[in-house]
Tab-separated table of C-alpha atoms in Angstrom:
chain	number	residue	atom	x	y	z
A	1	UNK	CA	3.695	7.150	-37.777
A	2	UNK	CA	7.221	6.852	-36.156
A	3	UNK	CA	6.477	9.907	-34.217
A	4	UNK	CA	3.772	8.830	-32.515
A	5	UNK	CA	5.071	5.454	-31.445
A	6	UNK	CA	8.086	7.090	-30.094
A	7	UNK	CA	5.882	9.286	-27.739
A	8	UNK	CA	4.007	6.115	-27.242
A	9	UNK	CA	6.658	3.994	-25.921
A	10	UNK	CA	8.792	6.640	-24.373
A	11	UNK	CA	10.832	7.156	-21.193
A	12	UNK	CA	8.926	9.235	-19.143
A	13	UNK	CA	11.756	11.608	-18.645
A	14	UNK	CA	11.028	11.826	-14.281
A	15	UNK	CA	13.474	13.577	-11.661
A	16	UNK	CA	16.711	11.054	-11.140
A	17	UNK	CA	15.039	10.938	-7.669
A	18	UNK	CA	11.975	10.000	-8.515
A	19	UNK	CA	13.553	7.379	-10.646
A	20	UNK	CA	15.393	6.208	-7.768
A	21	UNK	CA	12.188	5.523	-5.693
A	22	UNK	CA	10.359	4.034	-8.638
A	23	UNK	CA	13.264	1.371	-8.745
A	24	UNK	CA	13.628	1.035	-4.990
A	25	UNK	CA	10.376	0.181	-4.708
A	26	UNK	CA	10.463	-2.631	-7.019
A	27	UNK	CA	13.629	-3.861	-4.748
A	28	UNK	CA	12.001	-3.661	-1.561
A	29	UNK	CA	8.569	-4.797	-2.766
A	30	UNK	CA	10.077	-7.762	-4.773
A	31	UNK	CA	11.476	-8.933	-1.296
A	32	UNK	CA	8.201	-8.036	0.389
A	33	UNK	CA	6.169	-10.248	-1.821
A	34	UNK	CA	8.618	-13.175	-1.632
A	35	UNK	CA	7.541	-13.194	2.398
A	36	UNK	CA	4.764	-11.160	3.583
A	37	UNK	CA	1.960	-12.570	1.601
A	38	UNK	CA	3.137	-16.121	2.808
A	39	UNK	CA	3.377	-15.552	6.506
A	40	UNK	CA	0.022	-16.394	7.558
A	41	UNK	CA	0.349	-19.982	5.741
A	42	UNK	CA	3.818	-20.342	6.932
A	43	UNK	CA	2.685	-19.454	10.548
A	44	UNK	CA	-0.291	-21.798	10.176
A	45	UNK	CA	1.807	-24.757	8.546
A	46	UNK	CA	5.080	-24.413	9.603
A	47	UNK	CA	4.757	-23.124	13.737
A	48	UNK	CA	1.102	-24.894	14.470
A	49	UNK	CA	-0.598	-21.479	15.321
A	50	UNK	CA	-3.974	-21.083	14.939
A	51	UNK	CA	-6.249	-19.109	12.485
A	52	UNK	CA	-7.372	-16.185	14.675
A	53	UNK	CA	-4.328	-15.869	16.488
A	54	UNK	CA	-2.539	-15.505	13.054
A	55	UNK	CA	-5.275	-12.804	12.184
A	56	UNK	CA	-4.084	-11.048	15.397
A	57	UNK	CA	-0.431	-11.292	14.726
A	58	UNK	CA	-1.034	-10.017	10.710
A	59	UNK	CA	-3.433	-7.059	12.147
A	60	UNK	CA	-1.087	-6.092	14.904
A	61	UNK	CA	1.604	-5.008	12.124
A	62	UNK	CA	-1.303	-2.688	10.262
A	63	UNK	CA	-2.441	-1.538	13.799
A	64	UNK	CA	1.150	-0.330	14.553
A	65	UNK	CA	1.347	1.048	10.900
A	66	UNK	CA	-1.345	4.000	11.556
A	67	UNK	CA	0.956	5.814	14.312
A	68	UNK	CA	4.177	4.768	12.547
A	69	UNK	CA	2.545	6.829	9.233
A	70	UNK	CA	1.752	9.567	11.477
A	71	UNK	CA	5.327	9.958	13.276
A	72	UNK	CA	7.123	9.558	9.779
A	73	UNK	CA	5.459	12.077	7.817
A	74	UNK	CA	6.053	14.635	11.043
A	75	UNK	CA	9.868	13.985	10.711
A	76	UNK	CA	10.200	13.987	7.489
A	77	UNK	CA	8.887	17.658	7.158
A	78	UNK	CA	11.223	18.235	9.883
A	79	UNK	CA	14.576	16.299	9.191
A	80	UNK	CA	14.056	16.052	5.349
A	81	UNK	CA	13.023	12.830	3.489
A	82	UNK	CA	16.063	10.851	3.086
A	83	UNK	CA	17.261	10.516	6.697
A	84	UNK	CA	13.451	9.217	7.375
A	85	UNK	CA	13.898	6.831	4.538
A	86	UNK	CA	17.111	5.463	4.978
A	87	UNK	CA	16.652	4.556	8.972
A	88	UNK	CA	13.453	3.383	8.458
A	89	UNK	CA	14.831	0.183	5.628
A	90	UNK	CA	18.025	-0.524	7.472
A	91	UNK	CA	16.034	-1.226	10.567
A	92	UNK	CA	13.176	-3.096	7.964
A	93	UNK	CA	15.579	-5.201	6.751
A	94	UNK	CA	16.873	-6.416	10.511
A	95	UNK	CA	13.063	-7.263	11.278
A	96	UNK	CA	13.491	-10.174	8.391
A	97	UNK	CA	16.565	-11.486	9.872
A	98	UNK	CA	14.001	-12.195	13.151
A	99	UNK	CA	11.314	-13.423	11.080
A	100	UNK	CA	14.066	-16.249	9.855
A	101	UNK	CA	15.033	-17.017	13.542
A	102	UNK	CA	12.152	-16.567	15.432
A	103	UNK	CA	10.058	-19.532	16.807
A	104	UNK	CA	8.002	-17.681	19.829
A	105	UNK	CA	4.260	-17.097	19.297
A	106	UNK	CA	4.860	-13.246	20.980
A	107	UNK	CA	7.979	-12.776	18.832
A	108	UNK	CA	5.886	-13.157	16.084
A	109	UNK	CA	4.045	-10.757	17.503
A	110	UNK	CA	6.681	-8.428	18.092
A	111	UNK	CA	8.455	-8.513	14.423
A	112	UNK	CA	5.085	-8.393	12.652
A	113	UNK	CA	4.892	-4.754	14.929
A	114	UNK	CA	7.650	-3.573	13.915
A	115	UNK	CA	7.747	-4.677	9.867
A	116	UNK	CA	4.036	-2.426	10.562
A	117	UNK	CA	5.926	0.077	11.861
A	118	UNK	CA	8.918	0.447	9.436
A	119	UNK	CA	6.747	0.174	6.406
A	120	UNK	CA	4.428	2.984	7.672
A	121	UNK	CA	7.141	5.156	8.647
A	122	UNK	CA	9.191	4.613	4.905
A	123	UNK	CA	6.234	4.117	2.265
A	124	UNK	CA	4.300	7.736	3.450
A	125	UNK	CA	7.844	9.766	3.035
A	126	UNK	CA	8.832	7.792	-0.268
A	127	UNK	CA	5.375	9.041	-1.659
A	128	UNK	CA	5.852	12.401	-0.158
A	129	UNK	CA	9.440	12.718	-1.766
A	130	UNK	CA	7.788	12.033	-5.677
A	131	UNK	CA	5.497	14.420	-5.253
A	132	UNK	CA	8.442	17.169	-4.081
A	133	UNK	CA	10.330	16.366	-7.256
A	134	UNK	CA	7.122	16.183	-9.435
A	135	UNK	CA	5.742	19.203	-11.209
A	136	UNK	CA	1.474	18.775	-10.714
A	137	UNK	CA	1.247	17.936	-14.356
A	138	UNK	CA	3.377	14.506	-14.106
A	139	UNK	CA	1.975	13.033	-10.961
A	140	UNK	CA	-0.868	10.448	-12.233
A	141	UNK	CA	1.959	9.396	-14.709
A	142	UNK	CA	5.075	9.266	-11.682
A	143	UNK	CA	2.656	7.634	-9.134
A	144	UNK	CA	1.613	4.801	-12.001
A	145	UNK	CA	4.951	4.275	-12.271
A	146	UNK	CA	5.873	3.842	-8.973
A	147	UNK	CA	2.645	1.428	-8.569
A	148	UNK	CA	3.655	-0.440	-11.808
A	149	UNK	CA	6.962	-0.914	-10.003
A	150	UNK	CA	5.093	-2.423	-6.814
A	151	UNK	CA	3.360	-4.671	-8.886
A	152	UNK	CA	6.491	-6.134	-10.756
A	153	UNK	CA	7.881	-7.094	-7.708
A	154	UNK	CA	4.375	-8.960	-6.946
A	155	UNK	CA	4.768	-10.709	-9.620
A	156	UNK	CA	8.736	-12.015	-9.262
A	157	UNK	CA	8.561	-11.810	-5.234
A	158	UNK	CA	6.205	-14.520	-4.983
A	159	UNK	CA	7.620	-17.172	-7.789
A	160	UNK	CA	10.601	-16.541	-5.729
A	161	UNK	CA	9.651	-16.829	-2.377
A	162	UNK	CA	8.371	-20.136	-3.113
A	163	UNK	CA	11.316	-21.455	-5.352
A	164	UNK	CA	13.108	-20.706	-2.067
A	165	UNK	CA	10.546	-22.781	0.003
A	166	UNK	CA	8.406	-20.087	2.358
A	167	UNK	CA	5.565	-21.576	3.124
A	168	UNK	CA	6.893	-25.181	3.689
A	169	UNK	CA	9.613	-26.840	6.047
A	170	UNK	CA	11.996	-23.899	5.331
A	171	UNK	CA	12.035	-20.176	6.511
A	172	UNK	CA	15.937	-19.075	6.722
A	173	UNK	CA	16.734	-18.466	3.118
A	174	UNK	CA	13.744	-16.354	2.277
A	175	UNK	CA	13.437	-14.172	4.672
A	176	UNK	CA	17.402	-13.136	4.829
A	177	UNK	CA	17.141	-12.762	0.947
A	178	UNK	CA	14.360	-10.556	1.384
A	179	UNK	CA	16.662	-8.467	4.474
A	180	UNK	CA	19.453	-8.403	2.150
A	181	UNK	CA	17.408	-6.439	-0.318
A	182	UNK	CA	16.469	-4.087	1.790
A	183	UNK	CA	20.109	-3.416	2.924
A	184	UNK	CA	20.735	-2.668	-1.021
A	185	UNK	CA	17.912	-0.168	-1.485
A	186	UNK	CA	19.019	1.408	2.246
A	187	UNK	CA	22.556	1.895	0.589
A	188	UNK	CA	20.889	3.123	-2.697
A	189	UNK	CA	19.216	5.475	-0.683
A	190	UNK	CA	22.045	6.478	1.007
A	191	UNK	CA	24.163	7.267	-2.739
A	192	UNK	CA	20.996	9.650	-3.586
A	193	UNK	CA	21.081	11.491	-0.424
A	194	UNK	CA	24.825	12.555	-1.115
A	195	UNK	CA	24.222	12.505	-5.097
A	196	UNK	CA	21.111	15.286	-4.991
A	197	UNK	CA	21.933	17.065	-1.595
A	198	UNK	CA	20.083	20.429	-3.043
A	199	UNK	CA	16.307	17.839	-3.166
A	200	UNK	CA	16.626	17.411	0.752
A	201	UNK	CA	13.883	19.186	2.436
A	202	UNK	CA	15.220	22.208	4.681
A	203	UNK	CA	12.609	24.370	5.897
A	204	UNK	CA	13.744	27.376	7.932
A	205	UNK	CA	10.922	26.665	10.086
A	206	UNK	CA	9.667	23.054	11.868
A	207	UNK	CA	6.977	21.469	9.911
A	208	UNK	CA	4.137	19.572	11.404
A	209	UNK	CA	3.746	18.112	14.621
A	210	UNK	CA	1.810	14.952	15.240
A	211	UNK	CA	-0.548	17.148	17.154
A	212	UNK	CA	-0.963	19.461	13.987
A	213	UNK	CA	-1.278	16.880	12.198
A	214	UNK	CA	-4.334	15.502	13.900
A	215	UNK	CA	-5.851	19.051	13.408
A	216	UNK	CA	-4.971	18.907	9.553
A	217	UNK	CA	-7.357	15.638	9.814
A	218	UNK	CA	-10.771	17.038	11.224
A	219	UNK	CA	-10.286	20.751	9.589
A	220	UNK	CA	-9.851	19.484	5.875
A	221	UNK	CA	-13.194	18.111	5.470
A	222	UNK	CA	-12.848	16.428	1.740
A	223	UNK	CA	-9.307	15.040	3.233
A	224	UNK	CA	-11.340	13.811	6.314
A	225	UNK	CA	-14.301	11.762	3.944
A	226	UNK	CA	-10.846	10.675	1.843
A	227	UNK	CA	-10.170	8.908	4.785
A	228	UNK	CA	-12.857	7.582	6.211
A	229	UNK	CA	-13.828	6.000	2.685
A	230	UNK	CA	-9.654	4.936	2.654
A	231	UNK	CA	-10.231	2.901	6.119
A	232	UNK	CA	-12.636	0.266	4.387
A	233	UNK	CA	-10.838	0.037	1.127
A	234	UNK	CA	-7.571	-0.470	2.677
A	235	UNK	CA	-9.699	-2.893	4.952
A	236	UNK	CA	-11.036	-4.822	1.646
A	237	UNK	CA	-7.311	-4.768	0.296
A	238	UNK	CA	-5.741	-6.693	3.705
A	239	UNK	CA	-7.726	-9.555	3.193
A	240	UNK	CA	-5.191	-10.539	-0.106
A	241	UNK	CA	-2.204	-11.228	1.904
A	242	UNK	CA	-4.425	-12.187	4.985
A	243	UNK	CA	-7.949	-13.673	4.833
A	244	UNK	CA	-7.620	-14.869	1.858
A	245	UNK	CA	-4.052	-16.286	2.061
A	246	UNK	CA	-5.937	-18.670	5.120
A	247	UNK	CA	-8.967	-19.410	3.208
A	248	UNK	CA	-7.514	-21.017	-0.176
A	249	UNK	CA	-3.717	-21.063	1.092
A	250	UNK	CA	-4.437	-23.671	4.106
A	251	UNK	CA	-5.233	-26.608	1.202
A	252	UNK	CA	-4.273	-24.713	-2.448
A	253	UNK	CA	-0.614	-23.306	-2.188
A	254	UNK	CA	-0.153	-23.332	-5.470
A	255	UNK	CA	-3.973	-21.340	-6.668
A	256	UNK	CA	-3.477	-19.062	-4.211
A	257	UNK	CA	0.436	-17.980	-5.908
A	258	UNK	CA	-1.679	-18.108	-9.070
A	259	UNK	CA	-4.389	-15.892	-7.794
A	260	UNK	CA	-1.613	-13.066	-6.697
A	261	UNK	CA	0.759	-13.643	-9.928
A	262	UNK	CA	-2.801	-12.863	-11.810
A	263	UNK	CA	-3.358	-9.988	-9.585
A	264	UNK	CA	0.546	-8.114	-10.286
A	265	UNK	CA	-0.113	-9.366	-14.069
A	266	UNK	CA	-3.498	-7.762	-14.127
A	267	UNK	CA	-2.341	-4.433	-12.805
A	268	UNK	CA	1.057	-3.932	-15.347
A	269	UNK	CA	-1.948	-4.764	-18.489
A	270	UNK	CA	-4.863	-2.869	-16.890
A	271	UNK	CA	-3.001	0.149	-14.800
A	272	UNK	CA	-2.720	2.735	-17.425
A	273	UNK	CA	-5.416	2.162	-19.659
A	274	UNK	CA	-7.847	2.327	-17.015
A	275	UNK	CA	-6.434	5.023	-14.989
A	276	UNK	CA	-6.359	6.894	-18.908
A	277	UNK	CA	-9.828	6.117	-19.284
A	278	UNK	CA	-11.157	7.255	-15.300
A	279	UNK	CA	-9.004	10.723	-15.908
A	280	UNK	CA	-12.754	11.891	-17.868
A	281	UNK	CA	-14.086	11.804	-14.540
A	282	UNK	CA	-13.600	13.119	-11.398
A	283	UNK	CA	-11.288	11.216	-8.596
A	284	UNK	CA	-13.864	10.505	-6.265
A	285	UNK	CA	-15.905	9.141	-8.867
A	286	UNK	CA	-12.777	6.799	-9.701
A	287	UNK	CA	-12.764	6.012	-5.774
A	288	UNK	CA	-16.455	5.141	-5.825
A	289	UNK	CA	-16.179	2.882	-8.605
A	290	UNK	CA	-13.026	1.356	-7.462
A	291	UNK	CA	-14.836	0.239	-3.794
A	292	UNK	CA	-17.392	-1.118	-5.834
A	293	UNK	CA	-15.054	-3.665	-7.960
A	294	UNK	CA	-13.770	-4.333	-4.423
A	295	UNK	CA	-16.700	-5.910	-2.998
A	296	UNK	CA	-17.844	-7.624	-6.350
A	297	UNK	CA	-14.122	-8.984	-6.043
A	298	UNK	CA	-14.431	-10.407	-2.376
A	299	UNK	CA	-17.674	-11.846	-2.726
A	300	UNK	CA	-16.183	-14.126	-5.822
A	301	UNK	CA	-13.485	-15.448	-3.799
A	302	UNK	CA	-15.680	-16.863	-1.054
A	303	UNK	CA	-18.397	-17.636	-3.695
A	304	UNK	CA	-16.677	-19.507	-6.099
A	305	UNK	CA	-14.169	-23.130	-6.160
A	306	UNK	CA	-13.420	-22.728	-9.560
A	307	UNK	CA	-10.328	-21.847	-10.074
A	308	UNK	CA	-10.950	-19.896	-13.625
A	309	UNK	CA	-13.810	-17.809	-11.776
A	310	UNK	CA	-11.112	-17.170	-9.136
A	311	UNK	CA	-9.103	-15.721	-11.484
A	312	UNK	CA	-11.989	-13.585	-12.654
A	313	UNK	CA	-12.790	-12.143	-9.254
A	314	UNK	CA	-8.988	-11.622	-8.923
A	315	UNK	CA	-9.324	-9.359	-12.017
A	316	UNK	CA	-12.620	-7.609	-10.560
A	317	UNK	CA	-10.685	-7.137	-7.247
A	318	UNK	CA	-7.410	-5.628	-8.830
A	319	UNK	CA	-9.595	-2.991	-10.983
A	320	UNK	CA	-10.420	-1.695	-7.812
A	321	UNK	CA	-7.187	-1.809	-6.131
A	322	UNK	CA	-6.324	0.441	-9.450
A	323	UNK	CA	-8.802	3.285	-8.810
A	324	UNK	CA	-8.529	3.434	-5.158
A	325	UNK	CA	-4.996	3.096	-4.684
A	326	UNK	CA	-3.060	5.247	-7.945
A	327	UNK	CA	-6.033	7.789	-8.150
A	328	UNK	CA	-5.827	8.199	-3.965
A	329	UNK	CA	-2.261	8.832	-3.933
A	330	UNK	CA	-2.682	11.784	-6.735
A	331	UNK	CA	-6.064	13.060	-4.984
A	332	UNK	CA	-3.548	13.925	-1.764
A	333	UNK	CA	-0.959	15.377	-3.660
A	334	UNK	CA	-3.206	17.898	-5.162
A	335	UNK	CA	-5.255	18.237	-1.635
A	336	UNK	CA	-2.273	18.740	0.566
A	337	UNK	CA	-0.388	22.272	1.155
A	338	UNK	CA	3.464	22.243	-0.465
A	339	UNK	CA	4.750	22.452	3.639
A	340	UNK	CA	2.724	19.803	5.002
A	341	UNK	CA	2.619	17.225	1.954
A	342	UNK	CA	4.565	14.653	4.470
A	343	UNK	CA	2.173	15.511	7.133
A	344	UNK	CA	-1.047	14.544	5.023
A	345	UNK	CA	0.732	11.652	3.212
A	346	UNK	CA	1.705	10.646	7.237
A	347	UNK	CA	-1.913	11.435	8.327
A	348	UNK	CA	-3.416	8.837	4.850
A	349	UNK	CA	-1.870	6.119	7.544
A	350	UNK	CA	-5.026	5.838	8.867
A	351	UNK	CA	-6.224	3.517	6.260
A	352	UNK	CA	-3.513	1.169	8.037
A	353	UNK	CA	-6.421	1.136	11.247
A	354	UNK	CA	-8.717	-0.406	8.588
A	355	UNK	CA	-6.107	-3.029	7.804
A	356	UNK	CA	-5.726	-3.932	11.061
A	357	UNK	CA	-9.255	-4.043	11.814
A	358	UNK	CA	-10.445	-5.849	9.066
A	359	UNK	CA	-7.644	-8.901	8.663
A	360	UNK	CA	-8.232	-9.680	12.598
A	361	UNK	CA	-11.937	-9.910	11.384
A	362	UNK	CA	-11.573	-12.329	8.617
A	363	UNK	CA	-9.154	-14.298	11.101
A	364	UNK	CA	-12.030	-13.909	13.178
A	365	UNK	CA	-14.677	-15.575	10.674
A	366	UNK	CA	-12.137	-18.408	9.736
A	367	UNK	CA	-12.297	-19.095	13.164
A	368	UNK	CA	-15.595	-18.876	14.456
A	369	UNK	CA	-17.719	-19.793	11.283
A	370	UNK	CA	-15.187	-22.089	9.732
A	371	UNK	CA	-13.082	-22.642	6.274
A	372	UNK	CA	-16.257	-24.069	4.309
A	373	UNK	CA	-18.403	-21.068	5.254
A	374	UNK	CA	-16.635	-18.645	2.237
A	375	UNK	CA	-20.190	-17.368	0.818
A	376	UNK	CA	-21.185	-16.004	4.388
A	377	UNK	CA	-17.627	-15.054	4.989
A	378	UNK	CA	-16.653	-13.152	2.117
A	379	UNK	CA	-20.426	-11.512	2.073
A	380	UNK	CA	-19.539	-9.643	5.533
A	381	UNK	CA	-16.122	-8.413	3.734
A	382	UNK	CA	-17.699	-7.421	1.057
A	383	UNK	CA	-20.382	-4.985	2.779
A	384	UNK	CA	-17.612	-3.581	4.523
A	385	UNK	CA	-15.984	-2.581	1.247
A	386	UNK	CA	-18.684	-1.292	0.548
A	387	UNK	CA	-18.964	0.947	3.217
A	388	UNK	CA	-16.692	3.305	1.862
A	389	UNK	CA	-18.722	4.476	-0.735
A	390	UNK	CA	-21.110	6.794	0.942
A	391	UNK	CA	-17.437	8.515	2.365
A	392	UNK	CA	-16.688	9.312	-1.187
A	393	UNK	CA	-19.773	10.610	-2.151
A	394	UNK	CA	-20.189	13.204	0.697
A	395	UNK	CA	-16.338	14.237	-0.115
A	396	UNK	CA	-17.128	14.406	-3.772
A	397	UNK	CA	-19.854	16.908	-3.043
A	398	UNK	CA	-17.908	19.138	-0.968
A	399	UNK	CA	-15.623	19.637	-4.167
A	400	UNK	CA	-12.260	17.717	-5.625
A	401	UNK	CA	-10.130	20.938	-4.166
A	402	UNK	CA	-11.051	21.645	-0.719
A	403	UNK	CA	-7.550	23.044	0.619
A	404	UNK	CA	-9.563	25.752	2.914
A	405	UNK	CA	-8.808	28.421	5.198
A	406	UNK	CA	-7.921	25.959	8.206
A	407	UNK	CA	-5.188	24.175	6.451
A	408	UNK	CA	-3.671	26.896	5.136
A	409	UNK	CA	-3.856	29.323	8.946
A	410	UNK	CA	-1.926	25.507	9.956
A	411	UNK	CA	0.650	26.176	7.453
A	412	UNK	CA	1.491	29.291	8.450
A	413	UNK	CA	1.844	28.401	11.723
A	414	UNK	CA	4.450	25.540	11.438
């Protein structure tokens, strides 16, 4: 019996690189969460803006995202990983230094760009770098880390954030405690980069160009349906720090903190026994079922006041934030060529167009159809959840390993 609880409760025994993302990330998410999700009801509260014009400022950051993904998984097969990386959170963690000074509607603007741009350049090449160090075998286990880690710091970044005030008269402290953090992992990084000099990437030859990497899109046709189904979940996952962060933020601080605490909480006690249990099935299949919990998940928060049934679409929601997000990030490891891993975890950025696209909607429903209209509002979000579904079918059919001829003529070429 001691045997087994000892492989039960063991260190996963990962890279020291990959241990040094997994950690980072619960750094730089921790000060994420003790900001981001509280902008649009600090913006709305605190500066007087208005509902769709805070939609537009949250979707301009996604928008910004999908060519910041692109351009950081192209360098990052040609410069190596680290230098990508480390760049990419020094200049983050200046952007939250502006957030705590700025008082301009188009500076707003501006820093929600570029905290879209830095995130999409750094979180596609941190990915990228777990699957280098990552024999095929660990990668479900390495990625659930890493997500387990992103959903720790959900759970401390808010409590903190609003022990610290964001969200109410005060914006300074916050947001410099959350910069600060970021200038500790950017040093981490910097440590690693000198500590495991033989993990940086040095092809003898350039890897992908954005170009290329726009033809690794439309030639890979499972990667393409990936994709296309990605753009709606990602869509149905922006309205957490977004739609709904207006909706039951504007008049219920406090439930809405609760609803995210239960969503980080729900992932650490649900993440690997349900990602053990979907592992019988294919990935796509996980993908179809997690879109599914998605919209059953939306529709609860604009059908329901109760604050216990809240909590029980938050729990509907978050099963499908499991599937779609750990089981996606494996699915593209195994799809994508050794060379051009960056390239397709650069290219997945397009999900960030759905982001963009569907938190200026739900700004956009607040506004037009108004803040006692969730049934009808949360219905449209739902169906476009839903929407991804039929993309996963059609790439389920054309087979869980489609790395084909065109990929691999691309990888040559690089």
């Amino acid at each position: 019996m001691k045997t087994k609880k000892t492989k039960i409760f063991r260190i996963p025994s990962f890279h020291p690189v990959a241990w040094g993302v997994i950690i980072g990330t619960f750094l730089s998410r921790t000060g994420f969460f003790m900001t981001i999700p509280f902008l649009g009801i600090y913006l709305g509260k605190v500066k007087g803006i208005d509902p769709a014009t805070i939609g537009a400022i949250l979707a301009v950051s996604l928008f910004v995202g999908t060519l910041g993904s692109f351009a950081g998984g192209a360098l990052s097969d040609r410069l190596g990983r680290y230098p990508v990386m480390i760049a990419s959170m020094a200049a983050w963690s200046l952007v939250f230094i502006g957030f705590a000074f700025a008082d301009a509607t188009w500076l707003f603007f501006v820093l929600s760009a570029l905290n879209g741009l830095f995130r999409s350049v750094f979180e596609p090449v941190a990915r990228a770098l777990l699957a280098d160090v990552t024999p095929a075998e660990s990668r479900t286990e390495v990625f659930n880390a890493r997500y387990f880690a992103i959903n720790i710091g959900g759970a401390v970044g808010p409590l903190i954030g609003l022990k610290l005030g964001i969200g109410g008269t005060s914006s300074l402290l916050p947001f410099l405690v959350s910069a600060a953090i970021y200038a500790v992992y950017a040093a981490l990084l910097i440590v690693f980069m000198f500590s495991f000099r033989h993990m940086l990437q040095s092809n003898d030859e350039p890897g992908a160009t954005v170009k290329q990497m726009m033809k690794i899109v439309f030639t890979d046709k499972v990667f393409l349906y990936l994709l296309l189904g990605n753009f709606f979940v990602a869509g149905a996952y922006s309205h957490l720090d977004t739609t709904l962060s207006q909706y039951i933020g504007h008049d219920r601080v406090a439930v809405y903190s609760s609803l995210f605490v239960v969503n980080t909480l729900c992932v650490l006690l649900l993440q690997y026994p349900l990602t053990r249990f979907m592992k019988r099935y294919t990935s796509l299949t996980a993908l179809k079922t997690g879109c599914l919990l998605f919209g059953a998940g939306l529709f609860g928060f604009g059908l329901f006041e109760n604050t216990a049934l809240l909590f029980l679409s938050m729990i509907v929601f978050t099963m499908g934030e499991i599937l779609c997000f750990v089981v996606g990030d494996v699915l593209i490891g195994e799809i994508a060529p050794e060379r051009l891993r960056g390239a397709y975890y650069g290219a997945s950025g397009f999900a960030f167009l759905g982001q963009s696209l569907c938190a200026w909607i739900g700004g956009l429903l607040l506004q037009g159809l108004g803040f006692g209209q969730g049934p009808l509002i949360f219905g449209i979000l739902a169906l476009l959840a839903l929407a991804a579904f039929p993309f996963f079918h059609r790439g389920q059919q054309l087979g869980e390993h489609p790395v084909g001829a065109e990929p691999s003529e691309l990888s040559e070429s690089c």
